[in-house]
Amino acid sequence: MKITRLPADDKTNGWSAILPDRTPHPELQGDVAADWIVLGAGYAGLAAARRLAENRPDEKIVLIDAGQAGENASGRNSGFGIDLPHNVGSSLDELEGSHRFMKLARMSLDHLEGVVERHGIDCDWSRAGKYHAAVSPRGTEQVLVPFRKELEALDEPFEWVEGDALRQTLGSPHFTAAVYTPSCVLMNPAALTRGLADTLPDNVQLHENSPVIEAEYANGVRLTTAKGSVRAPKMILAANGFSEQFGFHQRKFLHLIAHASLTRPLTAEERRIYGAPRPWGLTPANAFAGITMRYTSDHRILIRQGLNYRPSQRINPGEQDAVKRRHKRLFDQRFPGLEAVEMEHTWSGFVCLSRNASPAFGQVAPYIWSAVCQNAVGVTKGTFGGILAADVATGQDNPLIADMESLGSPSLLPPRPFLDLGVRTRFKWELWQNRHEA
């Protein structure tokens, strides 16, 4: 089958722009034979390739990606390693489901931390926790108070922060209250993804800048690029939203685009005015109207705001210029006294969601396994999806596989254009309904 839509990531990613130059692994050239193919070098593909190499140390694994490590969606997120569920109910079944997710997510973070420490990956990895914050009293009552009760039911540690204490911690008077949870990890996601790609086991061969233009599924898998091909009897599909192009998970995914900006480093005088004592990460009480933010260890401030439905998986001309101006206005509102600070980098990245927030995991053909659709929690969900897909594919007995399978599978979406109308209407409603959290 011909692949008609390829990733088209630009070079605007601020997380990678602030890093030293890196030489990518060579493109795929000529005809290559392997024991395994892993398609996609994001968190899922990198984890799957590493795990396959551990489970099958004498077999050859070829990992192939259309772009460069750190420039894809895995390197463009806000740099949160999330280990707690976003929405938890109070029933015993829902609480048990939350415990299963937490086991999976914490396995991911432990795995990643082990690789970071073992290979000395310089990605600003820090178990700094995060603040889940509300702007309005209404947001506090509707989101933070229930969240606090859910954490109590899960027996999870947290701190309730409000008023002057919150203002001093964040250096902003914009927020009413926040729930701080200590177990979230913060990092530079592009540096992490690069480091994972550059420290793979010896029996993994990574090819970057190698978009697949044709896929054949007969007596195994054969993927063809502009300059070569790779053939193997088995494959793990880790191409996230682009897995539809390879004939799998049709009408299962919603494609969104998210936008972020990163300031230049604050000067010493600006840091004195700002006053926040240490780096922090913040997620909003409402993801549609609110803003995700970071204060990094090199004294930059990240703003991530703007989530749009984008089935084309393409960035529109001039879009980032408008986003940069909007982010600057939002920054000025939240950090009075820092009006001279400019947005140094603005970029966009694509998010793949399912209607019921379930991953597309497991065997999808006699010789193909899937680890895609992380529902905007890519660092942890991608990692445990890739690890467990490799375990399933190699017949490993891992009790966490049952926990993974309990997360369900994506439900079918309505056909377009009905889907487009429904999603856009829902987005407008969410923004209007939660405007108090802007």
XYZ file of C-alpha atoms in Angstrom:
438
model
C 0.000 0.000 0.000
C 1.135 3.528 -0.803
C 1.591 5.916 2.130
C -0.117 9.149 1.119
C 0.429 11.357 4.189
C 3.843 11.748 5.789
C 4.877 13.683 8.906
C 5.901 17.257 8.151
C 7.441 18.564 11.376
C 9.192 21.919 11.025
C 12.372 23.103 12.774
C 10.708 25.457 15.270
C 10.753 23.184 18.335
C 12.119 25.305 21.174
C 13.105 22.346 23.344
C 15.560 21.128 20.702
C 16.585 24.635 19.588
C 18.149 25.295 23.002
C 20.194 22.079 22.844
C 23.595 21.505 21.217
C 23.640 20.370 17.595
C 23.154 16.643 17.072
C 24.077 14.402 14.151
C 21.093 12.163 13.295
C 21.493 8.473 12.610
C 21.857 7.669 8.897
C 18.937 7.342 6.521
C 17.839 3.911 5.420
C 19.692 3.047 2.212
C 19.681 -0.153 0.220
C 17.747 -3.303 1.057
C 18.038 -4.305 4.698
C 16.912 -7.534 6.356
C 16.108 -7.739 10.070
C 14.320 -9.911 12.610
C 12.106 -7.039 13.777
C 10.953 -3.656 12.511
C 9.832 -0.934 14.884
C 8.060 1.880 13.039
C 8.276 5.256 14.766
C 10.997 6.589 17.109
C 8.875 8.384 19.669
C 8.525 7.214 23.254
C 6.632 4.057 22.283
C 8.985 3.045 19.495
C 12.129 3.774 21.483
C 10.824 1.781 24.442
C 9.704 -1.095 22.208
C 13.061 -1.292 20.429
C 14.989 -1.239 23.704
C 12.776 -3.934 25.205
C 12.964 -6.108 22.093
C 16.739 -5.882 22.264
C 16.657 -7.030 25.888
C 14.215 -9.866 25.187
C 15.946 -10.965 21.957
C 19.637 -9.995 22.342
C 20.737 -12.139 19.388
C 18.207 -10.706 16.932
C 18.475 -7.600 14.746
C 15.981 -4.790 15.289
C 15.571 -1.944 12.810
C 13.928 1.207 14.169
C 12.838 3.636 11.481
C 11.483 7.177 11.725
C 10.353 9.731 9.169
C 12.126 12.572 10.962
C 14.707 13.108 13.687
C 14.575 12.114 17.332
C 13.487 15.082 19.424
C 11.776 16.824 16.501
C 8.697 14.607 16.457
C 5.716 14.845 18.799
C 7.662 13.144 21.595
C 10.123 16.039 21.682
C 7.475 18.777 21.394
C 5.330 18.184 24.473
C 5.498 20.206 27.680
C 7.946 17.878 29.417
C 5.738 16.280 32.084
C 6.092 12.636 33.126
C 2.522 12.163 34.410
C 1.910 9.284 36.814
C -1.591 10.116 38.098
C -4.866 9.768 36.172
C -6.434 12.993 34.965
C -9.971 11.953 35.890
C -10.763 9.627 38.772
C -14.215 8.661 39.969
C -15.221 7.530 43.400
C -16.481 4.032 42.587
C -14.400 1.011 43.552
C -14.037 -0.014 39.888
C -12.784 3.434 38.892
C -10.357 3.559 41.804
C -9.008 0.121 40.919
C -8.568 1.287 37.317
C -6.633 4.280 38.593
C -4.316 2.066 40.633
C -3.626 -0.021 37.519
C -2.780 3.079 35.492
C -0.508 4.357 38.253
C 1.395 1.059 38.310
C 1.953 1.303 34.565
C 2.949 4.972 34.633
C 5.359 4.552 37.516
C 6.944 1.566 35.819
C 7.508 3.876 32.833
C 9.111 6.601 34.925
C 11.323 4.120 36.765
C 12.402 2.652 33.414
C 13.160 6.064 31.914
C 14.975 7.231 35.027
C 17.117 4.120 34.919
C 18.107 4.773 31.298
C 18.765 8.469 32.028
C 21.024 7.641 34.967
C 22.759 4.677 33.348
C 23.696 6.601 30.210
C 24.080 10.062 31.716
C 21.380 11.606 29.506
C 21.405 15.364 30.116
C 17.696 16.208 29.876
C 17.065 18.179 33.088
C 15.279 15.153 34.574
C 13.718 16.092 37.916
C 11.063 14.527 40.140
C 9.819 17.998 40.963
C 6.085 17.260 41.040
C 3.468 19.538 39.532
C 0.703 21.980 40.408
C -2.822 21.381 39.121
C -4.157 24.927 39.297
C -7.435 26.816 38.976
C -7.843 30.472 38.046
C -11.331 31.002 39.466
C -13.193 30.012 42.649
C -15.570 28.105 40.376
C -12.694 26.097 38.918
C -11.423 25.428 42.419
C -14.764 24.056 43.574
C -15.579 22.120 40.416
C -12.133 20.620 39.721
C -9.633 20.963 42.548
C -11.893 20.005 45.456
C -13.018 16.760 43.738
C -9.404 16.097 42.732
C -8.316 16.441 46.360
C -10.992 13.929 47.407
C -9.877 11.523 44.696
C -6.267 11.703 45.842
C -7.384 10.999 49.385
C -9.323 7.954 48.144
C -6.216 6.771 46.270
C -4.091 7.373 49.394
C -1.790 9.638 47.367
C 0.256 12.454 48.942
C -0.588 16.028 47.965
C -0.522 19.614 49.212
C -3.274 22.217 48.922
C -1.709 25.587 48.013
C -3.535 28.916 47.708
C -3.285 32.657 48.261
C 0.113 34.219 48.946
C 1.844 30.849 49.191
C 0.778 29.959 45.641
C 1.640 33.413 44.315
C 5.147 33.211 45.781
C 5.692 29.681 44.496
C 4.642 30.454 40.921
C 5.641 34.105 40.802
C 2.172 34.938 39.484
C -0.994 36.320 41.080
C -3.193 34.769 38.388
C -4.227 31.575 40.192
C -6.651 31.006 43.047
C -5.547 27.570 44.264
C -3.623 24.476 43.253
C -3.163 20.864 44.254
C 0.531 19.944 44.328
C 1.424 16.280 43.773
C 5.097 15.359 44.286
C 5.548 12.377 41.978
C 5.431 14.004 38.515
C 8.718 14.228 36.589
C 9.778 17.329 34.649
C 12.332 17.261 31.818
C 13.332 18.657 28.447
C 11.442 16.183 26.233
C 13.593 16.741 23.154
C 16.768 16.051 25.146
C 15.198 12.940 26.642
C 14.076 11.620 23.246
C 17.486 12.311 21.711
C 19.192 10.564 24.598
C 16.969 7.511 24.351
C 17.645 7.301 20.614
C 21.409 7.658 20.968
C 21.827 5.011 23.694
C 19.952 2.078 22.166
C 21.436 -1.425 22.523
C 23.921 -2.605 19.910
C 21.418 -4.899 18.186
C 19.115 -1.946 17.387
C 19.799 -0.116 14.146
C 18.111 3.317 14.024
C 17.419 5.106 10.743
C 16.221 8.714 10.930
C 14.944 10.969 8.121
C 13.531 7.862 6.433
C 9.811 8.367 5.697
C 8.082 5.213 4.527
C 6.359 5.602 1.170
C 5.070 2.031 0.738
C 4.195 -0.875 3.040
C 3.724 -4.508 2.066
C 2.322 -7.214 4.344
C 3.052 -10.588 2.771
C 5.153 -13.194 4.565
C 6.143 -10.531 7.026
C 6.556 -6.791 6.535
C 8.438 -4.790 3.933
C 8.705 -1.013 4.263
C 10.073 1.056 1.396
C 11.608 4.524 1.631
C 12.970 6.842 -1.058
C 16.443 5.293 -0.805
C 15.929 1.769 0.482
C 13.759 -0.846 2.128
C 13.656 -3.007 5.224
C 12.095 -6.438 5.530
C 11.377 -8.436 8.692
C 9.004 -11.227 9.732
C 7.537 -9.091 12.574
C 6.838 -5.444 13.322
C 5.780 -3.206 16.195
C 3.729 -0.253 14.972
C 4.564 2.877 16.973
C 3.693 5.609 14.464
C 0.921 7.043 16.664
C -1.630 9.025 14.600
C 0.106 8.129 11.345
C -0.615 4.422 11.911
C -3.849 4.981 9.975
C -1.711 5.466 6.863
C -0.486 1.899 7.272
C -3.981 0.407 7.198
C -4.680 0.130 10.936
C -7.080 1.774 13.394
C -9.258 3.414 10.760
C -11.790 5.944 12.134
C -10.419 5.521 15.638
C -8.314 8.672 16.178
C -8.914 12.375 16.688
C -6.025 14.507 15.454
C -5.370 17.740 17.350
C -2.674 20.398 17.165
C -1.246 22.043 20.291
C 0.933 25.160 20.476
C 3.719 26.181 22.860
C 6.176 29.039 23.365
C 9.373 29.286 25.382
C 10.853 32.570 26.574
C 14.457 33.571 26.486
C 16.237 33.034 29.838
C 15.315 35.620 32.449
C 18.105 37.979 33.423
C 19.305 38.203 37.024
C 17.252 41.369 37.544
C 14.167 39.773 35.982
C 14.568 36.772 38.254
C 14.654 39.147 41.226
C 11.394 40.781 40.067
C 9.843 37.413 39.286
C 10.738 35.916 42.650
C 9.876 32.240 42.161
C 12.425 30.250 44.194
C 12.674 27.073 42.111
C 11.545 25.407 38.850
C 7.930 24.218 38.672
C 5.336 22.722 36.342
C 1.633 23.576 36.199
C -1.322 21.926 34.476
C -4.646 23.791 34.191
C -7.931 22.819 35.791
C -9.423 22.909 32.289
C -7.270 21.872 29.338
C -9.360 23.742 26.748
C -9.451 27.188 28.344
C -6.431 27.037 30.648
C -2.681 27.121 30.148
C 0.038 24.568 30.844
C 3.198 26.260 32.106
C 6.758 25.490 33.200
C 9.521 27.444 34.869
C 12.718 25.669 33.867
C 16.052 25.320 35.601
C 17.663 27.626 33.011
C 15.121 30.327 33.942
C 12.809 30.138 30.950
C 9.011 30.103 31.123
C 6.960 27.792 28.903
C 3.425 28.639 27.825
C 1.347 25.942 26.174
C -2.097 27.135 25.149
C -4.284 26.492 22.147
C -5.721 23.144 21.151
C -7.351 22.787 17.744
C -8.901 19.984 15.744
C -6.596 19.284 12.803
C -7.424 16.105 10.818
C -4.962 17.178 8.116
C -2.043 16.863 10.583
C -0.568 19.975 9.038
C 0.429 23.432 10.329
C -1.296 26.325 8.572
C 0.826 29.155 7.097
C 1.243 32.039 9.525
C -0.317 30.078 12.368
C 2.691 30.199 14.664
C 3.118 33.955 14.290
C -0.424 34.451 15.569
C 0.178 31.934 18.353
C 3.354 33.732 19.428
C 1.499 37.032 19.762
C -1.292 35.389 21.754
C 1.142 33.640 24.059
C 2.950 36.919 24.692
C -0.337 38.558 25.764
C -1.112 35.642 28.068
C 2.392 35.752 29.521
C 2.106 39.489 30.271
C -1.216 38.919 32.055
C 0.269 36.257 34.296
C 3.669 37.808 35.008
C 3.368 41.550 35.612
C 6.749 43.217 35.718
C 8.229 40.906 33.067
C 6.762 42.642 30.006
C 10.230 42.960 28.434
C 10.591 39.178 28.253
C 9.941 37.897 24.731
C 8.903 34.516 23.393
C 12.133 33.173 21.899
C 10.628 30.028 20.371
C 7.089 29.064 19.299
C 6.169 25.664 17.903
C 3.320 23.258 17.294
C 2.887 19.530 17.767
C 0.238 16.955 16.984
C -1.762 14.984 19.522
C -3.605 11.725 18.886
C -6.699 10.984 20.977
C -9.345 8.293 20.974
C -12.983 9.037 21.712
C -12.968 6.963 24.900
C -9.363 7.801 25.921
C -8.187 4.203 25.357
C -4.911 3.214 23.664
C -4.578 1.178 20.491
C -2.529 -1.657 21.941
C -1.990 -5.302 21.087
C -1.773 -7.593 18.095
C -3.413 -6.154 14.974
C -2.214 -8.737 12.417
C -0.545 -12.178 12.606
C 2.904 -10.542 12.688
C 2.192 -6.942 13.752
C 1.673 -5.431 17.218
C 0.478 -1.910 17.955
C 1.531 0.622 20.618
C -0.136 3.878 19.582
C -2.588 6.576 20.750
C -1.269 7.913 24.047
C -4.089 10.448 24.549
C -1.768 13.386 25.337
C 0.210 11.554 28.060
C 2.979 10.409 25.754
C 5.984 10.211 28.074
C 4.494 7.569 30.341
C 1.773 6.004 28.186
C 4.033 5.747 25.164
C 6.798 4.181 27.213
C 4.715 1.526 28.925
C 2.835 0.829 25.685
C 6.087 0.178 23.842
C 7.594 -1.953 26.598
C 4.501 -4.127 26.928
C 3.972 -4.458 23.175
C 7.494 -5.880 22.960
C 6.749 -8.266 25.821
C 3.527 -9.473 24.186
C 5.244 -9.875 20.815
C 8.056 -11.966 22.320
C 5.830 -14.032 24.595
C 7.142 -12.629 27.877
C 5.092 -13.285 31.015
C 4.538 -9.790 32.418
C 1.630 -9.227 34.844
C 1.385 -5.585 33.730
C 0.115 -6.729 30.328
C -3.263 -7.434 31.917
C -3.272 -3.935 33.425
C -2.521 -2.498 29.992
C -5.283 -4.476 28.339
C -7.732 -3.309 31.012
C -7.416 0.245 29.617
C -9.628 -0.855 26.706
C -9.380 -0.062 22.994
C -10.441 2.955 20.922
C -14.100 3.229 20.024
C -15.265 3.922 16.476
C -15.745 7.546 15.438
C -18.588 8.903 13.293
C -17.746 9.406 9.609
C -16.611 12.753 8.314
C -17.970 15.447 7.846
C -20.260 14.657 10.800
C -17.185 14.063 12.966
C -15.685 17.435 12.017
C -18.880 19.300 12.842
C -19.283 17.492 16.164
C -15.691 18.027 17.310
C -15.585 21.708 16.398
C -18.927 22.336 18.077
C -17.749 20.534 21.211
C -14.540 22.588 21.304
C -16.450 25.870 21.076
C -18.804 24.734 23.843
C -15.921 23.701 26.100
C -14.170 27.032 25.623
C -17.331 29.014 26.366
C -18.373 26.818 29.296
C -14.935 27.081 30.913
C -14.045 30.670 30.013
C -13.660 31.443 33.720
C -10.431 29.383 33.652
C -8.789 31.403 30.858
